Amino acid sequence: MKRLILLLLLLIVPLSSVLEVHAQQRESFDYWQHNKTMVWRGVQALMMCNGIFVSDRTVDQVFEQELAYIRGRYGPVVKEDYAVDVVHQAVGVGLTDNGPAMRAANRPGLGCVMMAPDQTFEDVADLPALQLPPLPGDPATVSWPDGDLVTA
């Protein structure tokens, strides 16, 4: 009986120390925090860019409607973190923080596209654009989706 108790103690003590070490590792440094921040800010920049420059909405409308469903899920959504450049039709997120700033720009024929983390608003002109000729005919007389005419 004493041997059985001693054997159980010899098995339980090392096992408890392994579990304790494993628990400490779970709370260790988050090596992916900057990647997560870049993705999180990129999603916000793209949504804000599309809301303002493609859908012709205000910043407040985008915050109240488009960004409402992601607010608080993955990180903060703070108006002070946003910069809207109307001249370049671009949005930056995270410009006031120490983390990586992410930007999205509206490009003709393409809509809003993400910019590389090292690009600034001055680089928008170097991004690709798609110049399409206008469709033939008067858009008011051509049925939607090719034109603006909507029939009942």
Coordinates of N, CA and C in Angstrom, one line a residue:
M1 N 0.8 -1.2 0.0 CA 0.0 0.0 0.0 C 0.9 1.3 0.0
K2 N 2.0 1.2 0.8 CA 2.8 2.4 0.9 C 3.5 2.6 -0.5
R3 N 3.8 1.4 -1.1 CA 4.5 1.6 -2.5 C 3.5 2.2 -3.5
L4 N 2.3 1.9 -3.4 CA 1.3 2.4 -4.3 C 1.1 3.9 -4.1
I5 N 1.1 4.4 -2.8 CA 1.0 5.8 -2.5 C 2.2 6.5 -3.0
L6 N 3.4 5.9 -2.8 CA 4.7 6.6 -3.2 C 4.7 6.7 -4.7
L7 N 4.3 5.6 -5.4 CA 4.3 5.6 -6.9 C 3.3 6.7 -7.4
L8 N 2.1 6.8 -6.8 CA 1.2 7.9 -7.2 C 1.8 9.3 -7.0
L9 N 2.4 9.5 -5.8 CA 3.0 10.8 -5.6 C 4.1 11.1 -6.6
L10 N 4.9 10.1 -6.9 CA 6.0 10.3 -7.9 C 5.4 10.6 -9.3
L11 N 4.2 10.2 -9.6 CA 3.6 10.5 -10.9 C 2.9 11.9 -10.9
I12 N 2.3 12.2 -9.7 CA 1.5 13.4 -9.6 C 2.3 14.6 -9.6
V13 N 3.4 14.6 -8.8 CA 4.3 15.8 -8.7 C 4.9 16.3 -10.0
P14 N 5.5 15.4 -10.8 CA 6.0 15.9 -12.1 C 4.9 16.4 -13.0
L15 N 3.7 15.7 -13.0 CA 2.6 16.1 -13.8 C 2.1 17.5 -13.4
S16 N 2.0 17.8 -12.2 CA 1.6 19.1 -11.8 C 2.5 20.2 -12.2
S17 N 3.8 19.9 -12.1 CA 4.8 20.9 -12.6 C 4.7 21.2 -14.1
V18 N 4.4 20.1 -14.8 CA 4.3 20.3 -16.3 C 3.1 21.1 -16.6
L19 N 2.0 20.9 -15.9 CA 0.7 21.7 -16.1 C 1.0 23.1 -15.7
E20 N 1.7 23.4 -14.7 CA 2.0 24.7 -14.3 C 2.8 25.5 -15.3
V21 N 3.8 24.8 -15.9 CA 4.7 25.5 -16.9 C 3.8 25.7 -18.1
H22 N 3.0 24.8 -18.5 CA 2.2 24.9 -19.7 C 1.2 26.1 -19.5
A23 N 0.7 26.3 -18.3 CA -0.2 27.4 -18.1 C 0.5 28.7 -18.2
Q24 N 1.7 28.8 -17.8 CA 2.5 30.0 -17.9 C 2.8 30.3 -19.3
Q25 N 2.9 29.4 -20.2 CA 3.2 29.6 -21.6 C 2.0 30.2 -22.3
R26 N 0.8 29.9 -21.9 CA -0.4 30.4 -22.5 C -0.5 31.9 -22.3
E27 N 0.1 32.5 -21.2 CA 0.0 33.9 -20.9 C 1.2 34.6 -21.4
S28 N 2.0 34.0 -22.3 CA 3.2 34.6 -22.7 C 3.0 35.8 -23.7
F29 N 4.1 36.3 -24.2 CA 4.1 37.4 -25.1 C 3.3 37.1 -26.4
D30 N 2.5 38.0 -26.9 CA 1.7 37.8 -28.1 C 2.6 38.2 -29.3
Y31 N 3.2 37.3 -30.0 CA 4.1 37.5 -31.1 C 3.4 38.1 -32.3
W32 N 2.1 37.9 -32.4 CA 1.3 38.3 -33.5 C 0.5 39.6 -33.4
Q33 N 0.8 40.3 -32.3 CA 0.0 41.5 -32.0 C 0.1 42.5 -33.1
H34 N 1.2 42.7 -33.7 CA 1.4 43.7 -34.7 C 0.7 43.3 -36.0
N35 N 0.7 42.0 -36.3 CA 0.0 41.5 -37.5 C -1.5 41.7 -37.3
K36 N -2.0 41.3 -36.1 CA -3.4 41.5 -35.8 C -3.8 43.0 -35.9
T37 N -3.0 43.8 -35.4 CA -3.3 45.3 -35.4 C -3.3 45.8 -36.9
M38 N -2.4 45.3 -37.7 CA -2.4 45.7 -39.1 C -3.7 45.3 -39.8
V39 N -4.1 44.0 -39.6 CA -5.3 43.5 -40.2 C -6.5 44.3 -39.7
W40 N -6.6 44.5 -38.4 CA -7.7 45.2 -37.8 C -7.9 46.6 -38.3
R41 N -6.7 47.3 -38.4 CA -6.8 48.7 -38.9 C -7.0 48.7 -40.4
G42 N -6.5 47.7 -41.1 CA -6.8 47.6 -42.6 C -8.3 47.4 -42.9
V43 N -9.0 46.6 -42.1 CA -10.4 46.4 -42.3 C -11.1 47.7 -42.0
Q44 N -10.8 48.4 -41.0 CA -11.4 49.7 -40.7 C -11.1 50.7 -41.8
A45 N -9.9 50.8 -42.3 CA -9.6 51.8 -43.3 C -10.3 51.5 -44.6
L46 N -10.4 50.2 -45.0 CA -11.1 49.8 -46.2 C -12.6 50.1 -46.1
M47 N -13.2 49.8 -44.9 CA -14.6 50.1 -44.7 C -14.9 51.6 -44.7
M48 N -14.0 52.4 -44.1 CA -14.2 53.8 -44.1 C -14.1 54.4 -45.5
C49 N -13.0 54.0 -46.2 CA -12.8 54.5 -47.5 C -14.0 54.2 -48.4
N50 N -14.5 53.0 -48.4 CA -15.6 52.6 -49.3 C -16.9 53.4 -48.8
G51 N -17.1 53.6 -47.5 CA -18.2 54.3 -47.1 C -18.2 55.8 -47.5
I52 N -17.0 56.4 -47.4 CA -17.0 57.8 -47.8 C -16.9 58.1 -49.3
F53 N -16.0 57.4 -50.0 CA -15.7 57.7 -51.3 C -16.4 56.9 -52.4
V54 N -16.9 55.8 -52.0 CA -17.7 55.0 -53.0 C -19.2 55.1 -52.7
S55 N -19.6 55.1 -51.5 CA -21.0 55.2 -51.1 C -21.5 56.6 -50.8
D56 N -20.5 57.6 -50.8 CA -20.8 59.0 -50.6 C -21.5 59.2 -49.2
R57 N -21.0 58.6 -48.2 CA -21.5 58.7 -46.8 C -20.6 59.6 -46.0
T58 N -21.1 60.1 -44.9 CA -20.3 60.9 -44.0 C -19.5 60.0 -43.0
V59 N -18.5 60.5 -42.4 CA -17.7 59.8 -41.4 C -18.6 59.3 -40.3
D60 N -19.5 60.1 -39.8 CA -20.4 59.7 -38.7 C -21.3 58.6 -39.2
Q61 N -21.8 58.7 -40.4 CA -22.7 57.6 -40.9 C -21.9 56.3 -41.0
V62 N -20.7 56.3 -41.4 CA -19.9 55.1 -41.5 C -19.6 54.5 -40.1
F63 N -19.3 55.4 -39.1 CA -19.1 54.9 -37.8 C -20.4 54.3 -37.2
E64 N -21.6 54.9 -37.4 CA -22.8 54.5 -36.9 C -23.3 53.2 -37.5
Q65 N -23.0 53.0 -38.8 CA -23.6 51.9 -39.5 C -22.6 50.8 -39.9
E66 N -21.6 51.2 -40.8 CA -20.7 50.1 -41.2 C -19.8 49.6 -40.1
L67 N -19.3 50.5 -39.3 CA -18.3 50.1 -38.3 C -19.0 49.6 -37.0
A68 N -20.3 49.8 -36.9 CA -21.0 49.5 -35.7 C -20.9 48.0 -35.3
Y69 N -20.9 47.1 -36.3 CA -20.9 45.7 -36.1 C -19.5 45.2 -35.7
I70 N -18.5 45.9 -35.9 CA -17.1 45.4 -35.6 C -16.6 46.1 -34.3
R71 N -17.3 47.2 -33.9 CA -16.8 47.9 -32.7 C -16.6 47.0 -31.5
G72 N -15.4 47.0 -31.0 CA -15.1 46.3 -29.7 C -14.9 44.8 -29.9
R73 N -15.0 44.3 -31.1 CA -14.8 42.8 -31.2 C -13.3 42.5 -31.3
Y74 N -12.5 43.3 -32.0 CA -11.1 42.9 -32.1 C -10.2 44.0 -31.6
G75 N -10.7 45.1 -31.3 CA -9.9 46.3 -30.8 C -10.7 47.5 -30.9
P76 N -10.1 48.6 -30.5 CA -10.9 49.9 -30.5 C -11.2 50.4 -31.9
V77 N -12.3 51.1 -31.9 CA -12.7 51.9 -33.1 C -12.9 53.3 -32.6
V78 N -11.8 54.1 -32.8 CA -11.8 55.5 -32.2 C -11.6 56.5 -33.4
K79 N -12.5 57.5 -33.4 CA -12.5 58.5 -34.5 C -11.2 59.2 -34.5
E80 N -10.5 59.4 -33.4 CA -9.3 60.2 -33.4 C -8.1 59.4 -34.1
D81 N -8.3 58.1 -34.3 CA -7.3 57.3 -35.0 C -7.4 57.4 -36.5
Y82 N -8.5 58.1 -37.0 CA -8.7 58.2 -38.4 C -8.2 59.5 -39.0
A83 N -7.7 59.4 -40.3 CA -7.4 60.6 -41.0 C -8.0 60.4 -42.4
V84 N -8.8 61.4 -42.8 CA -9.4 61.3 -44.1 C -8.8 62.4 -45.0
D85 N -8.2 61.9 -46.1 CA -7.6 62.8 -47.1 C -8.5 62.9 -48.3
V86 N -9.3 64.0 -48.4 CA -10.2 64.2 -49.4 C -9.5 64.4 -50.8
V87 N -8.4 65.1 -50.8 CA -7.7 65.4 -52.0 C -7.2 64.1 -52.7
H88 N -6.7 63.2 -51.9 CA -6.2 61.9 -52.5 C -7.2 60.8 -52.4
Q89 N -8.4 61.1 -51.8 CA -9.5 60.1 -51.6 C -8.9 58.9 -50.9
A90 N -8.4 59.1 -49.7 CA -7.8 58.0 -49.0 C -8.1 58.2 -47.5
V91 N -8.0 57.1 -46.8 CA -8.3 57.0 -45.3 C -7.1 56.3 -44.7
G92 N -6.7 56.9 -43.5 CA -5.6 56.2 -42.7 C -6.2 55.9 -41.4
V93 N -5.8 54.8 -40.8 CA -6.2 54.4 -39.5 C -4.9 54.0 -38.7
G94 N -4.9 54.5 -37.4 CA -3.8 54.3 -36.5 C -2.6 55.2 -36.7
L95 N -2.9 56.4 -37.2 CA -1.9 57.4 -37.4 C -1.4 58.1 -36.2
T96 N -2.2 58.0 -35.1 CA -1.8 58.7 -33.8 C -1.2 57.7 -32.8
D97 N -1.1 56.4 -33.2 CA -0.7 55.4 -32.3 C 0.7 54.9 -32.7
N98 N 1.4 54.2 -31.8 CA 2.7 53.7 -32.1 C 2.7 52.5 -33.0
G99 N 1.6 51.9 -33.2 CA 1.5 50.7 -34.1 C 1.6 51.0 -35.5
P100 N 1.5 50.0 -36.4 CA 1.5 50.2 -37.8 C 0.2 50.9 -38.3
A101 N 0.4 52.0 -39.1 CA -0.8 52.7 -39.7 C -1.1 52.0 -41.0
M102 N -2.4 51.9 -41.2 CA -2.9 51.3 -42.5 C -3.8 52.3 -43.2
R103 N -3.6 52.3 -44.5 CA -4.3 53.2 -45.4 C -5.0 52.5 -46.5
A104 N -6.1 53.1 -47.0 CA -6.9 52.6 -48.1 C -7.2 53.8 -49.0
A105 N -7.1 53.6 -50.3 CA -7.4 54.7 -51.2 C -8.4 54.3 -52.3
N106 N -9.2 55.3 -52.7 CA -10.2 55.0 -53.8 C -9.5 55.2 -55.1
R107 N -9.6 54.2 -56.0 CA -8.9 54.3 -57.3 C -10.0 54.2 -58.4
P108 N -9.9 55.1 -59.4 CA -10.9 55.1 -60.5 C -11.0 53.7 -61.1
G109 N -12.3 53.2 -61.2 CA -12.5 52.0 -61.9 C -12.3 50.8 -61.0
L110 N -11.7 50.9 -59.8 CA -11.4 49.8 -58.9 C -12.1 49.9 -57.6
G111 N -12.4 51.1 -57.1 CA -12.9 51.2 -55.7 C -11.8 51.4 -54.8
C112 N -12.0 51.1 -53.5 CA -11.0 51.3 -52.5 C -10.1 50.1 -52.5
V113 N -8.8 50.4 -52.4 CA -7.8 49.3 -52.3 C -6.9 49.6 -51.1
M114 N -6.3 48.6 -50.5 CA -5.4 48.7 -49.4 C -4.1 49.1 -49.9
M115 N -3.4 49.9 -49.1 CA -2.0 50.4 -49.4 C -1.1 49.6 -48.5
A116 N 0.2 49.5 -49.0 CA 1.2 48.8 -48.2 C 1.5 49.7 -46.9
P117 N 1.9 49.0 -45.8 CA 2.1 49.8 -44.6 C 3.1 50.9 -44.7
D118 N 4.1 50.8 -45.6 CA 5.1 51.9 -45.8 C 4.7 52.9 -46.8
Q119 N 3.5 52.8 -47.4 CA 3.0 53.9 -48.3 C 2.3 55.0 -47.5
T120 N 2.4 56.2 -48.1 CA 1.7 57.3 -47.5 C 0.6 57.8 -48.4
F121 N -0.1 58.9 -48.0 CA -1.1 59.5 -48.9 C -0.5 60.0 -50.2
E122 N 0.8 60.4 -50.2 CA 1.5 60.9 -51.4 C 1.7 59.8 -52.4
D123 N 1.6 58.6 -52.0 CA 1.8 57.5 -52.9 C 0.6 57.0 -53.6
V124 N -0.6 57.7 -53.3 CA -1.8 57.3 -53.9 C -1.8 57.4 -55.5
A125 N -1.2 58.4 -56.0 CA -1.1 58.6 -57.4 C -0.4 57.5 -58.1
D126 N 0.5 56.8 -57.4 CA 1.3 55.7 -58.0 C 0.5 54.4 -58.1
L127 N -0.6 54.3 -57.4 CA -1.4 53.1 -57.3 C -2.1 52.9 -58.7
P128 N -2.5 51.6 -59.0 CA -3.1 51.4 -60.3 C -4.5 52.0 -60.3
A129 N -5.0 52.3 -61.5 CA -6.3 52.7 -61.8 C -6.8 52.1 -63.1
L130 N -8.1 51.9 -63.2 CA -8.7 51.3 -64.4 C -9.5 52.4 -65.1
Q131 N -9.1 52.8 -66.2 CA -9.8 53.9 -67.0 C -10.6 53.2 -68.0
L132 N -11.9 53.1 -67.8 CA -12.8 52.5 -68.8 C -13.5 53.6 -69.6
P133 N -13.8 53.3 -70.9 CA -14.6 54.3 -71.6 C -16.0 54.3 -71.1
P134 N -16.8 55.4 -71.2 CA -18.2 55.3 -70.8 C -19.0 54.4 -71.7
L135 N -20.0 53.8 -71.2 CA -20.8 52.9 -72.0 C -21.6 53.7 -73.0
P136 N -21.9 53.1 -74.1 CA -22.6 53.8 -75.2 C -24.1 54.1 -74.7
G137 N -24.6 55.2 -75.2 CA -26.0 55.6 -74.9 C -26.1 56.4 -73.6
D138 N -27.3 56.9 -73.4 CA -27.6 57.7 -72.3 C -28.0 56.8 -71.1
P139 N -27.2 56.9 -70.0 CA -27.5 56.1 -68.8 C -28.9 56.2 -68.3
A140 N -29.6 57.3 -68.5 CA -31.0 57.5 -68.0 C -32.0 56.6 -68.8
T141 N -31.6 56.2 -70.0 CA -32.5 55.4 -70.9 C -32.1 53.9 -70.9
V142 N -31.0 53.6 -70.3 CA -30.5 52.2 -70.3 C -30.9 51.5 -69.0
S143 N -31.5 50.3 -69.1 CA -31.9 49.6 -67.9 C -30.8 49.3 -66.9
W144 N -31.1 49.3 -65.6 CA -30.2 49.0 -64.6 C -29.9 47.5 -64.7
P145 N -28.7 46.9 -64.5 CA -27.5 47.5 -63.9 C -26.6 48.2 -64.9
D146 N -26.9 48.1 -66.2 CA -26.0 48.7 -67.2 C -26.2 50.3 -67.2
G147 N -27.3 50.7 -66.8 CA -27.6 52.1 -66.8 C -28.4 52.5 -65.5
D148 N -29.0 53.7 -65.6 CA -29.7 54.2 -64.4 C -31.2 54.0 -64.4
L149 N -31.8 53.5 -65.5 CA -33.2 53.3 -65.6 C -33.7 52.1 -64.8
V150 N -34.6 52.4 -63.9 CA -35.2 51.3 -63.1 C -36.7 51.3 -63.4
T151 N -37.2 50.1 -63.8 CA -38.6 49.9 -64.1 C -39.3 49.2 -63.0
A152 N -40.6 49.4 -62.8 CA -41.3 48.8 -61.8 C -41.5 47.3 -62.0

